[in-house]
GROMACS .gro file of C-alpha atoms in nm:
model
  428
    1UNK     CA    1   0.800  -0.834  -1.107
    2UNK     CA    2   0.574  -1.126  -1.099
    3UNK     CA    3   0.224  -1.113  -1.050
    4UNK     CA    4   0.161  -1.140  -0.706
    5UNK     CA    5   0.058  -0.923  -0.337
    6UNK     CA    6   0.175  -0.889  -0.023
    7UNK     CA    7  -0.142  -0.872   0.272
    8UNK     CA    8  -0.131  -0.517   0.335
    9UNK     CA    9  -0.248  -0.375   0.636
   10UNK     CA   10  -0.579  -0.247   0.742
   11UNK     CA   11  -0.628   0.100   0.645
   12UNK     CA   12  -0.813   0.335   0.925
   13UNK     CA   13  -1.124   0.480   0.788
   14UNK     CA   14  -1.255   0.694   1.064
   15UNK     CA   15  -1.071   0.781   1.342
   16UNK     CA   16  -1.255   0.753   1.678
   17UNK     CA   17  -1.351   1.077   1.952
   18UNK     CA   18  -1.013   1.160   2.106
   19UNK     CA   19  -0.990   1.100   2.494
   20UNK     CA   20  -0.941   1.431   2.728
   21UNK     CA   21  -0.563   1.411   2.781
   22UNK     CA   22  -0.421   1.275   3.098
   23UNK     CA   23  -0.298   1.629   3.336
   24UNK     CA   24   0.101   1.618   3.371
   25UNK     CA   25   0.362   1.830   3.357
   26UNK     CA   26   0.645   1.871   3.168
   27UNK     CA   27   0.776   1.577   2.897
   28UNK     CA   28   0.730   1.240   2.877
   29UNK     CA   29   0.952   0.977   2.760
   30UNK     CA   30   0.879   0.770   2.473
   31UNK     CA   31   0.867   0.442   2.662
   32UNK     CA   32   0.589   0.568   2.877
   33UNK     CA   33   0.427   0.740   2.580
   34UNK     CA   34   0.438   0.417   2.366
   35UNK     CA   35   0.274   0.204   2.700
   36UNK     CA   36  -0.006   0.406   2.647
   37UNK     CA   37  -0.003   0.432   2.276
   38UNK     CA   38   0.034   0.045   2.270
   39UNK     CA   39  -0.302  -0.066   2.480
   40UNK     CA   40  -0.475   0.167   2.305
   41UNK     CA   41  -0.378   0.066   1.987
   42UNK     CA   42  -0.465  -0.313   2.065
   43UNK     CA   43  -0.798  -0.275   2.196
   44UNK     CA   44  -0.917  -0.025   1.922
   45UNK     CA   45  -0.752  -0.284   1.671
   46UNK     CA   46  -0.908  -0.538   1.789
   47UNK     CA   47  -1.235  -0.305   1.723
   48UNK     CA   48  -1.187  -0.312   1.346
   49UNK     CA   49  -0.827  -0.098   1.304
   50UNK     CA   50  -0.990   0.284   1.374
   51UNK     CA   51  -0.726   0.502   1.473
   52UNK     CA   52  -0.643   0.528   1.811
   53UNK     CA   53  -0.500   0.810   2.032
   54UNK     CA   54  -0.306   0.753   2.284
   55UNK     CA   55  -0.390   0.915   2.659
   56UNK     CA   56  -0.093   1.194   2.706
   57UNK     CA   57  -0.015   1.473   2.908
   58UNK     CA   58  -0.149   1.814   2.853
   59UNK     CA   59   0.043   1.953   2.534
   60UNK     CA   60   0.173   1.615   2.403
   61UNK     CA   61   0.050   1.481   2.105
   62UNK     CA   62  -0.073   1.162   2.139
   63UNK     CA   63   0.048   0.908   1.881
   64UNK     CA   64  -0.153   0.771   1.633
   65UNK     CA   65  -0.191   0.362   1.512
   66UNK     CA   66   0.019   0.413   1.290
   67UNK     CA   67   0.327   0.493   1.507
   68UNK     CA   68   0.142   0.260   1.787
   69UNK     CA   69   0.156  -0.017   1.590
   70UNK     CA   70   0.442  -0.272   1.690
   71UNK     CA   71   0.585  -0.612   1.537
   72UNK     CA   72   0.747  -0.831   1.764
   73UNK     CA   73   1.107  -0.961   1.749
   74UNK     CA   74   1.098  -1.309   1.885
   75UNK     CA   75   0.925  -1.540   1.719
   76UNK     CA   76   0.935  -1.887   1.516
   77UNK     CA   77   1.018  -1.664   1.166
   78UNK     CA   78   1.197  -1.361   1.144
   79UNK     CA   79   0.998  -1.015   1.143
   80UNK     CA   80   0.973  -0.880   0.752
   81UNK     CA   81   0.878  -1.099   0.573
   82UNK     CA   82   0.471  -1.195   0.645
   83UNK     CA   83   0.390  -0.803   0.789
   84UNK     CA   84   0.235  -0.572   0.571
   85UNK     CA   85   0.425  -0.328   0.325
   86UNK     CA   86   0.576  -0.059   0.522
   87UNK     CA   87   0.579   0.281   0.397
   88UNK     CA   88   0.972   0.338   0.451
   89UNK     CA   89   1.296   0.072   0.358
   90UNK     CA   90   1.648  -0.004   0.423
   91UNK     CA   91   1.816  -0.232   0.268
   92UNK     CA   92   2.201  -0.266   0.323
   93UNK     CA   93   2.450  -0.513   0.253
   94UNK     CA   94   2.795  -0.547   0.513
   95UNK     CA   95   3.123  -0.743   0.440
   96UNK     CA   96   3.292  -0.899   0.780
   97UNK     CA   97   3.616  -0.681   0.775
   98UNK     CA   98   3.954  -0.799   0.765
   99UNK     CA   99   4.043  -1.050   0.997
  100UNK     CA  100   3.705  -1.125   1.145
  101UNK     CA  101   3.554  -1.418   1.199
  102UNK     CA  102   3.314  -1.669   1.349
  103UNK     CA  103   3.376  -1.526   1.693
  104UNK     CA  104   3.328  -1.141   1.555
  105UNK     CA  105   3.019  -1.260   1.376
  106UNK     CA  106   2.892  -1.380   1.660
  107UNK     CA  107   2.910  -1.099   1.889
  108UNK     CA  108   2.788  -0.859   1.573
  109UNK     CA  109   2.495  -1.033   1.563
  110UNK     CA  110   2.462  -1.026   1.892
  111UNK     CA  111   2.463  -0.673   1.912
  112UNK     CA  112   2.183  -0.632   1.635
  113UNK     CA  113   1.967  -0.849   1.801
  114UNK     CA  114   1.984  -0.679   2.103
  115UNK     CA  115   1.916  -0.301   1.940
  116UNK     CA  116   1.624  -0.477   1.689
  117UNK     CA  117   1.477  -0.580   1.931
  118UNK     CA  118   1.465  -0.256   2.174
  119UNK     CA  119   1.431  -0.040   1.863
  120UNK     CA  120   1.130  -0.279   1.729
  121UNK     CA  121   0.947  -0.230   2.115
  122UNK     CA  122   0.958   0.157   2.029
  123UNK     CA  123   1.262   0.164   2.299
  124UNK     CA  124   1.580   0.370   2.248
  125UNK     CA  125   1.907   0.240   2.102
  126UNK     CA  126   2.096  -0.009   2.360
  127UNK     CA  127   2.367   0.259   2.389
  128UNK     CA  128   2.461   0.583   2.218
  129UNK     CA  129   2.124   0.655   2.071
  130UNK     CA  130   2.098   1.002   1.851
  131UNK     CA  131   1.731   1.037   1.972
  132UNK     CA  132   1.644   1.094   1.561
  133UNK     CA  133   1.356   0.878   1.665
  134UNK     CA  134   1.249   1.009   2.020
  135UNK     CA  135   0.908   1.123   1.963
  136UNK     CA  136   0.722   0.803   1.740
  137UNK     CA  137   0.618   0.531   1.843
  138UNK     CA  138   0.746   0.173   1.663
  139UNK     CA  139   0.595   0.242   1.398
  140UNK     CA  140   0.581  -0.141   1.235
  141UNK     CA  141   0.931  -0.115   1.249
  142UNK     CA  142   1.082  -0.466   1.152
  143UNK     CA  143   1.476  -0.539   1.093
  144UNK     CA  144   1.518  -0.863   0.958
  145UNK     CA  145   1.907  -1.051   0.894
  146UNK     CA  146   2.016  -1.293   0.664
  147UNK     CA  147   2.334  -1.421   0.560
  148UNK     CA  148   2.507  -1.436   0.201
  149UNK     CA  149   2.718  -1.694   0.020
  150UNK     CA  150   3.064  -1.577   0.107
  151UNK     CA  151   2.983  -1.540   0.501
  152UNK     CA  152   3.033  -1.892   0.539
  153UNK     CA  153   3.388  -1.908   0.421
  154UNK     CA  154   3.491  -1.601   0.644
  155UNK     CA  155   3.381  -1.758   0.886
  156UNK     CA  156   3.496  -2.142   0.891
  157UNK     CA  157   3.158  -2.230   0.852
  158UNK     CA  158   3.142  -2.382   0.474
  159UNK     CA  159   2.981  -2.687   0.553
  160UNK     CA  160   2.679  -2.513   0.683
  161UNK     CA  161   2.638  -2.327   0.333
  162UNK     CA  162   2.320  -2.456   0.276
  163UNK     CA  163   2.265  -2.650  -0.129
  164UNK     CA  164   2.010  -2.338  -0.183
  165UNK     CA  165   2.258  -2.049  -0.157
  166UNK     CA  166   2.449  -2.113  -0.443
  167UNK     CA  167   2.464  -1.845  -0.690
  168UNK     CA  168   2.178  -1.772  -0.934
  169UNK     CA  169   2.256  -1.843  -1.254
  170UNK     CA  170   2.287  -1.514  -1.501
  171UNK     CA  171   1.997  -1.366  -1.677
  172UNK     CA  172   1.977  -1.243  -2.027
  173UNK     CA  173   1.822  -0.948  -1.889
  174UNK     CA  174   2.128  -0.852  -1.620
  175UNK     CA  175   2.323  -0.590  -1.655
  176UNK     CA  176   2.442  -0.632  -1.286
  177UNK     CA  177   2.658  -0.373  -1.136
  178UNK     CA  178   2.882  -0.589  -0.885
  179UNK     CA  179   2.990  -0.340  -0.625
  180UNK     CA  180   2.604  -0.333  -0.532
  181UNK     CA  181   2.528  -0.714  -0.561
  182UNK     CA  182   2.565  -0.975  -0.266
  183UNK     CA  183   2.721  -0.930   0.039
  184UNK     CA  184   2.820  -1.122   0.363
  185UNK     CA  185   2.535  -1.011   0.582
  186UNK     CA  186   2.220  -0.873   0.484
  187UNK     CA  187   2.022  -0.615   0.647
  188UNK     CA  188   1.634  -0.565   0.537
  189UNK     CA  189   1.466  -0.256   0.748
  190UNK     CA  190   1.061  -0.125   0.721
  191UNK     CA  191   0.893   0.091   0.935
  192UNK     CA  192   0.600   0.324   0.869
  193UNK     CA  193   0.761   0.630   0.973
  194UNK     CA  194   1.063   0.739   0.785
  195UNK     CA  195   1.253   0.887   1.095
  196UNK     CA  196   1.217   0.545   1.264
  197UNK     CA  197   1.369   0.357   0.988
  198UNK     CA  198   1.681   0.590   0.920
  199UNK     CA  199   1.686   0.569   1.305
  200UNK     CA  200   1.703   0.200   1.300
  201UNK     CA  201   1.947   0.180   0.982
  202UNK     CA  202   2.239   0.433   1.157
  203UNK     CA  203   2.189   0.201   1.517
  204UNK     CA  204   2.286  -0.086   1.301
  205UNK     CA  205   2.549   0.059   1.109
  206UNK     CA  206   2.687   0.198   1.452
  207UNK     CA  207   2.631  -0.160   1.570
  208UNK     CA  208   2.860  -0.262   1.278
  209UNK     CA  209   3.181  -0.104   1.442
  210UNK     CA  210   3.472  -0.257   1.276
  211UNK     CA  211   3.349  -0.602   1.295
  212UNK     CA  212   3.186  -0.505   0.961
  213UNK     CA  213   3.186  -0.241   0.676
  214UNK     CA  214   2.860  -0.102   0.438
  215UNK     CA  215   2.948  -0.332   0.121
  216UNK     CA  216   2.583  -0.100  -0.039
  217UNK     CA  217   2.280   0.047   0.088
  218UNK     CA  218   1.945   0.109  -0.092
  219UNK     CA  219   1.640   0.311  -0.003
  220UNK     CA  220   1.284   0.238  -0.065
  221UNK     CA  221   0.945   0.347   0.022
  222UNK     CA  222   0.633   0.202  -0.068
  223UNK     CA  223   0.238   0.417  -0.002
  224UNK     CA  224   0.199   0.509   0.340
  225UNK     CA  225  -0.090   0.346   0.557
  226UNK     CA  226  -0.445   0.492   0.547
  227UNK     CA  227  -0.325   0.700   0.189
  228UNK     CA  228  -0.605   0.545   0.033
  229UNK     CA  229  -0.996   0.529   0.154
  230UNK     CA  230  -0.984   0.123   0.172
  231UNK     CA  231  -0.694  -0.119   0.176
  232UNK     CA  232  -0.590  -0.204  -0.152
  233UNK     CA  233  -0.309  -0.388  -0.345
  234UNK     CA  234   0.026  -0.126  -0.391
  235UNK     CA  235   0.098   0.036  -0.698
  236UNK     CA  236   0.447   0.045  -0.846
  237UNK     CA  237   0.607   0.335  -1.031
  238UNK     CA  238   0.446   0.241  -1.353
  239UNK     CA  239   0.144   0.326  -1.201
  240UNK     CA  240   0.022  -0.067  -1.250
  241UNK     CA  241  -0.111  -0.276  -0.928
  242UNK     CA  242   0.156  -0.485  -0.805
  243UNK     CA  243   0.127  -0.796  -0.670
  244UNK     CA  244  -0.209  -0.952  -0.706
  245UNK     CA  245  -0.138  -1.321  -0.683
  246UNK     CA  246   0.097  -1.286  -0.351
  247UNK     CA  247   0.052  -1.598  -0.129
  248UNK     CA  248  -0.134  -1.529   0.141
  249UNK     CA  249  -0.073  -1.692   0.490
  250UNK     CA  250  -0.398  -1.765   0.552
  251UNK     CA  251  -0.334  -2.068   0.274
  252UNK     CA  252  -0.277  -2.406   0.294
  253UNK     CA  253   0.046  -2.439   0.123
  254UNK     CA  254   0.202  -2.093   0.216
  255UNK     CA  255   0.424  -2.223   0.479
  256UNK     CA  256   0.577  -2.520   0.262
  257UNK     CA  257   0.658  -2.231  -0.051
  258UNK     CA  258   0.777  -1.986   0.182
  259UNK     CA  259   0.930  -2.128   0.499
  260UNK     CA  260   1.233  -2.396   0.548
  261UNK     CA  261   1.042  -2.687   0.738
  262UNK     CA  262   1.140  -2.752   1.078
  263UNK     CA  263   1.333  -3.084   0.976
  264UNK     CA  264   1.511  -2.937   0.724
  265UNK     CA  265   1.865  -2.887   0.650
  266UNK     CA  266   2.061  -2.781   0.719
  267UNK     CA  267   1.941  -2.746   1.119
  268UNK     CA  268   2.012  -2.407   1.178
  269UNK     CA  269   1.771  -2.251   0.868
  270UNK     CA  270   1.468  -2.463   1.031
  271UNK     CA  271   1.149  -2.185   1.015
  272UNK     CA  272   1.396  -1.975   0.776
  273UNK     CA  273   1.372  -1.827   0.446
  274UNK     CA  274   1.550  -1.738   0.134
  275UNK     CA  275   1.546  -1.367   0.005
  276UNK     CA  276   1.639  -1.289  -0.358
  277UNK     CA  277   1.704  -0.847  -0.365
  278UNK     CA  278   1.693  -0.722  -0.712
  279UNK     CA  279   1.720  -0.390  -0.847
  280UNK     CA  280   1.513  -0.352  -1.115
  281UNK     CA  281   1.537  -0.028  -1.294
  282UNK     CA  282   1.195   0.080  -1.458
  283UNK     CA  283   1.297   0.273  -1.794
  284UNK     CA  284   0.973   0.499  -1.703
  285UNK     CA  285   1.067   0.733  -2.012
  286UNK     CA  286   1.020   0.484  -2.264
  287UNK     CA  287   0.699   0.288  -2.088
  288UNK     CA  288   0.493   0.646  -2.054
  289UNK     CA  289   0.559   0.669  -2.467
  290UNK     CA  290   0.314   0.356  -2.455
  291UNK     CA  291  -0.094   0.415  -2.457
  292UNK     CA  292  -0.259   0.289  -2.209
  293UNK     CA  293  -0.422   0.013  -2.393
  294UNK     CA  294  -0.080  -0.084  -2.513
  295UNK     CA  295   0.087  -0.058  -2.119
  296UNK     CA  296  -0.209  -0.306  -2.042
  297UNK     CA  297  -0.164  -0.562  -2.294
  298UNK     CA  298   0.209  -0.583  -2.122
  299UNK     CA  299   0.113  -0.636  -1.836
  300UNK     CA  300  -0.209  -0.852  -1.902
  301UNK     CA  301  -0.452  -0.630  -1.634
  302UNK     CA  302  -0.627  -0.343  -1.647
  303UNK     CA  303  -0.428  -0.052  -1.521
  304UNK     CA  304  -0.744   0.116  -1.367
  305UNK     CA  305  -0.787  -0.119  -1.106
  306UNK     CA  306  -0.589  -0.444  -1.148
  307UNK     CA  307  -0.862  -0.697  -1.333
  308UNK     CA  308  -0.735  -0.965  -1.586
  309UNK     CA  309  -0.779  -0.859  -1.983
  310UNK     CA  310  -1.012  -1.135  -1.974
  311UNK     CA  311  -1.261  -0.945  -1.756
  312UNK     CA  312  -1.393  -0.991  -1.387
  313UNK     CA  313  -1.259  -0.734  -1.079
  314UNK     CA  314  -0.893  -0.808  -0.982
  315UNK     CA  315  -0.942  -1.130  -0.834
  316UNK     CA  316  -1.108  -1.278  -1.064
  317UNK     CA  317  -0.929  -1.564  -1.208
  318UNK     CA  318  -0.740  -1.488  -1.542
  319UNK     CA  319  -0.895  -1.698  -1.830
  320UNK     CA  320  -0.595  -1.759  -2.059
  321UNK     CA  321  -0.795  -1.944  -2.290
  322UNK     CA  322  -1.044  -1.673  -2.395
  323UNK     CA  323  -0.998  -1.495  -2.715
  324UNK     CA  324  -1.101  -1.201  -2.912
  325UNK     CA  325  -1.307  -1.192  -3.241
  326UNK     CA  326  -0.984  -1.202  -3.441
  327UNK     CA  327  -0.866  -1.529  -3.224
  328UNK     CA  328  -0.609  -1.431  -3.036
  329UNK     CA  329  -0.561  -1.435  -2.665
  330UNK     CA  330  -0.739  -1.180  -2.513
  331UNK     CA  331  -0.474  -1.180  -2.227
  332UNK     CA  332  -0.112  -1.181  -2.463
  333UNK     CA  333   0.102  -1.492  -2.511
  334UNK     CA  334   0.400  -1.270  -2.357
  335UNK     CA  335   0.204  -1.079  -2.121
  336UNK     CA  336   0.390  -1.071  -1.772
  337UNK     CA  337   0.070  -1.170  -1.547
  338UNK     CA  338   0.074  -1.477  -1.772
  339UNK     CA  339   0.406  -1.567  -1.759
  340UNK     CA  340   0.469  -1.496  -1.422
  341UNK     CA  341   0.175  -1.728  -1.283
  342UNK     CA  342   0.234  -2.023  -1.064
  343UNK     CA  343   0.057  -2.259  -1.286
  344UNK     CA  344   0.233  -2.141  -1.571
  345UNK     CA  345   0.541  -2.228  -1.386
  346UNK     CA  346   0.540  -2.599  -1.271
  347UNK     CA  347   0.346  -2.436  -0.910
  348UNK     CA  348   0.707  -2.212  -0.887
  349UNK     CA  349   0.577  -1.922  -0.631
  350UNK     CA  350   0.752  -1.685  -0.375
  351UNK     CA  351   0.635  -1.417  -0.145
  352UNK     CA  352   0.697  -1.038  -0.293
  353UNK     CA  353   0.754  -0.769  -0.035
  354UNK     CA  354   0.933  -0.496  -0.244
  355UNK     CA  355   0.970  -0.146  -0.210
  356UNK     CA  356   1.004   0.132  -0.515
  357UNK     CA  357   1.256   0.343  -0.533
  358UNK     CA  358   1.375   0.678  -0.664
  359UNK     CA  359   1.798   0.771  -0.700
  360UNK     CA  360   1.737   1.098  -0.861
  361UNK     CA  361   1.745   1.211  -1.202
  362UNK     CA  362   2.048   1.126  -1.432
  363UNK     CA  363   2.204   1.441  -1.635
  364UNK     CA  364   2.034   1.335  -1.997
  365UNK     CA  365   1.649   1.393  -1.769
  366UNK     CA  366   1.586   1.066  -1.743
  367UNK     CA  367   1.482   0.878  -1.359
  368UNK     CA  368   1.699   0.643  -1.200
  369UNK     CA  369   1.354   0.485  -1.064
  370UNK     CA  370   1.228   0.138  -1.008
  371UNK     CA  371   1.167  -0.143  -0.765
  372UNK     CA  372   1.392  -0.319  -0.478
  373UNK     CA  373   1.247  -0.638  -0.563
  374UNK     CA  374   1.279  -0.875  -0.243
  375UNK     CA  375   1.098  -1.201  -0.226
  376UNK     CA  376   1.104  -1.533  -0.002
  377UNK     CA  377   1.057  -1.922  -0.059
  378UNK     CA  378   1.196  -2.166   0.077
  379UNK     CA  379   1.439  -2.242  -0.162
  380UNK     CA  380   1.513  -2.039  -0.467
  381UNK     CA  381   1.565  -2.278  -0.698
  382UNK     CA  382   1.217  -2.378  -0.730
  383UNK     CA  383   1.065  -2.016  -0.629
  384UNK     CA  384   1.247  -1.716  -0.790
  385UNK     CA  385   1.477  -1.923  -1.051
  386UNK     CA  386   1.232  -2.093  -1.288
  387UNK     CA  387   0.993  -1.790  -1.257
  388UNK     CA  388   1.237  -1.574  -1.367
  389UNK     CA  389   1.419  -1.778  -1.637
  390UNK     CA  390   1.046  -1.826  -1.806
  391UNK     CA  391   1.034  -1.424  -1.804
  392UNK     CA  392   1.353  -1.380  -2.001
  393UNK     CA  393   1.261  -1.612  -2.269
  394UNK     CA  394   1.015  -1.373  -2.364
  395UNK     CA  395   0.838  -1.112  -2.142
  396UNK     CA  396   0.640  -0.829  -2.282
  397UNK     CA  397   0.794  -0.626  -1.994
  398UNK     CA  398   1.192  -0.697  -2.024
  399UNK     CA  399   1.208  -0.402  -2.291
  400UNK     CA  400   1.067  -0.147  -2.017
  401UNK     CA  401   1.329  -0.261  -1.765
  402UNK     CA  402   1.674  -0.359  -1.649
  403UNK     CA  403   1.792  -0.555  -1.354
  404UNK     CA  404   2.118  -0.384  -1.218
  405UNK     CA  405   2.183  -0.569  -0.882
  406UNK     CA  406   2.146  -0.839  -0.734
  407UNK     CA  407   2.172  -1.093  -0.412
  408UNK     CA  408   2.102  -1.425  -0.256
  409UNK     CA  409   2.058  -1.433   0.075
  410UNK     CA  410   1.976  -1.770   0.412
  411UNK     CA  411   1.730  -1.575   0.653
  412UNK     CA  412   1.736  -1.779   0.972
  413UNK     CA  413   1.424  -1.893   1.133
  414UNK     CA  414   1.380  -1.638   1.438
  415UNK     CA  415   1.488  -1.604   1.768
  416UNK     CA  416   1.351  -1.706   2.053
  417UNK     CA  417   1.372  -1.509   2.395
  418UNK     CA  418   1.721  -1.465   2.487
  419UNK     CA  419   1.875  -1.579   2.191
  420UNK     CA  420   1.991  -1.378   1.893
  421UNK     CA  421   1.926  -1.421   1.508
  422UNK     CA  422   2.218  -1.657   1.363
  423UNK     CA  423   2.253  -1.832   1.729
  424UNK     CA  424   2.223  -2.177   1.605
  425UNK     CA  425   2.445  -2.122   1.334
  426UNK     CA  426   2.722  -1.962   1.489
  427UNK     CA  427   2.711  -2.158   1.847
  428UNK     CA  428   2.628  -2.492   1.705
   0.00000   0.00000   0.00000
């Protein structure tokens, strides 16, 4: 879990005086509750993120900015991977079935664009929509596609495999359960609302008809927006903030770690990424036996709020050099916010936008917990690969965890208007 955070979203601190509802009778549909919800929600934003309610009829209840709140579909990237954590995930994994090929692909992905993308707007379902989501708005709801290594030879397409989808190599720290590893197509869905996201996740599966079958699905969540009384970096079920060091698009370099350039190769990932899925089991039994001072010197930060072992508030830059009266490192040869830095790393970074996760409890008492780890770069090899290989030479953390599945997936660039994710690929 390397040391690094995603850009969370603003957290609303006070909502505003709610407008006199609009007089009406009877219902109102969700599109024309979300046209209202949405230009209230962008001028109030705009404002400095207060929560906004929408203007409804008499009775309704108007929506809030957190179910106002709307990422687009079209774009030069895919949605999911530079918004905000989102309080509720999906992700699945689909095998093409039987037979299928480039032209069932095709029309698959044709399909999920076109419900991603009506779904995302805060619309219904294309066709045969179970109204589960009816009443919210979109909710940040993103759905986000990528393809694995065997889709390309299912497909006649193996010279398009890009160089940076090849396998990762095995971990010391595996113990990978197969039947929930990789996958011909890869689905990742977030939305702040849980109803929207299982609403999105059966659409797609629907979608899926018997082009394509549920190879494993995993569910996530992550704290919802405006739980805490200022925006602050997530918290993973260790109880440790998670993510401090995330690139940030705001800098200079974040495109070139993160993003396939627009001359790359091959063509058809141009603006894409490449998303490594890990789940990483936390054995929370055995890491709550430790004292907190001891949890900390793991990790290399405070607990309490995030700051380096070598003092400062949580951005202050770690000094790896300083030491205690004794002599030794003050922040822990093997601690995993040293090892996991960039510049400990040959500049190696990537883009974390997990979510945690909780399977229930075995029969011996102990939590099948942990982290869907996802993260982007533009190519793995020189992102998640020599990031992770430092951490199983010797990371204070390995003993408190265990990686159980894995995947490698090419995320397209996105689509623009009136194309659909995979276009270039599959039509080129």
């Amino acid at each position: 879990m390397p040391d690094q955070s995603v850009p969370q979203a603003r957290t609303p601190e006070a909502p505003p005086a709610r407008p006199a509802p609009v007089p009406g009778t009877g219902g109102i549909s969700r599109r024309a509750l979300l046209g209202t919800a949405g230009a209230t929600g962008l001028v109030l934003g705009a404002a400095g993120g207060a929560v906004g309610y929408a203007a409804a009829p008499a009775g309704a209840t108007p929506l809030t900015s957190v179910g106002s709140d709307r990422a687009m579909f079209h774009g030069k990237h895919q949605p999911g991977i530079t918004e905000g954590l989102q309080a509720r995930g999906h992700l699945v994994a689909f095998d093409l079935a039987p037979g299928a090929g480039r032209k069932e692909a095709a029309a698959l992905l044709r399909r999920w664009s076109a419900t991603a993308e009506r779904l995302m707007a805060g619309e219904d379902a294309p066709h045969g929509d179970t109204g589960v989501a009816r009443d919210a708005g979109p909710s940040s709801l993103t759905v986000t596609f990528g393809f694995g290594h065997g889709f390309f030879g299912r497909t006649g397409l193996e010279k398009q495999r890009p160089a940076a989808l090849d396998p990762l190599p095995a971990f010391s720290s595996d113990q990978l359960d197969t039947s929930r590893s990789d996958g011909d197509l890869w689905v990742q869905i977030g939305a702040n609302d849980a109803l929207v996201a299982f609403h999105a996740l059966r659409a797609i599966q629907k979608d899926a008809g018997s082009a394509a079958r549920v190879r494993w699905q995993m569910n996530g969540f992550n704290r919802s927006p405006g739980a805490t009384a200022h925006p602050m970096t997530a918290r993973n079920l260790m109880g440790q903030v998670d993510g401090t060091r995330n690139p940030k698009p705001a800098d200079a370099d974040f495109d070139r770690q993160i993003f396939v350039p627009a001359s790359g190769a091959p063509a058809w990932m141009a603006n894409g990424s490449y998303a490594v899925v890990r789940r990483i089991r936390m054995l929370l039994d055995d890491w709550e036996k430790l004292s907190l001072a001891a949890q900390e010197q793991v990790i290399g930060r405070r607990k309490a709020d995030g700051a380096p072992l070598s003092g400062g508030d949580e951005t202050t830059p770690m000094d790896l050099e300083k030491t205690d009266a004794h002599g030794d490192y003050v922040v822990p040869r093997n601690a995993h916010a040293r090892i996991t830095r960039p510049d400990q790393n040959g500049g190696a970074a990537m883009l974390r936008r997990p979510f945690s996760y909780h399977d229930g409890i075995d029969a011996d008492g102990t939590p099948d917990a942990g982290l869907l780890f996802v993260c982007w770069q533009a190519d793995p090899l020189r992102g998640f690969v020599p990031v992770q290989r430092k951490l199983d030479r010797g990371d204070a953390l390995s003993k408190y965890i265990r990686h159980e599945a894995s995947g490698l997936f090419a995320v397209p660039g996105g689509a623009a208007k009136g194309e659909y994710v995979g276009q270039r690929l599959l039509e080129g």
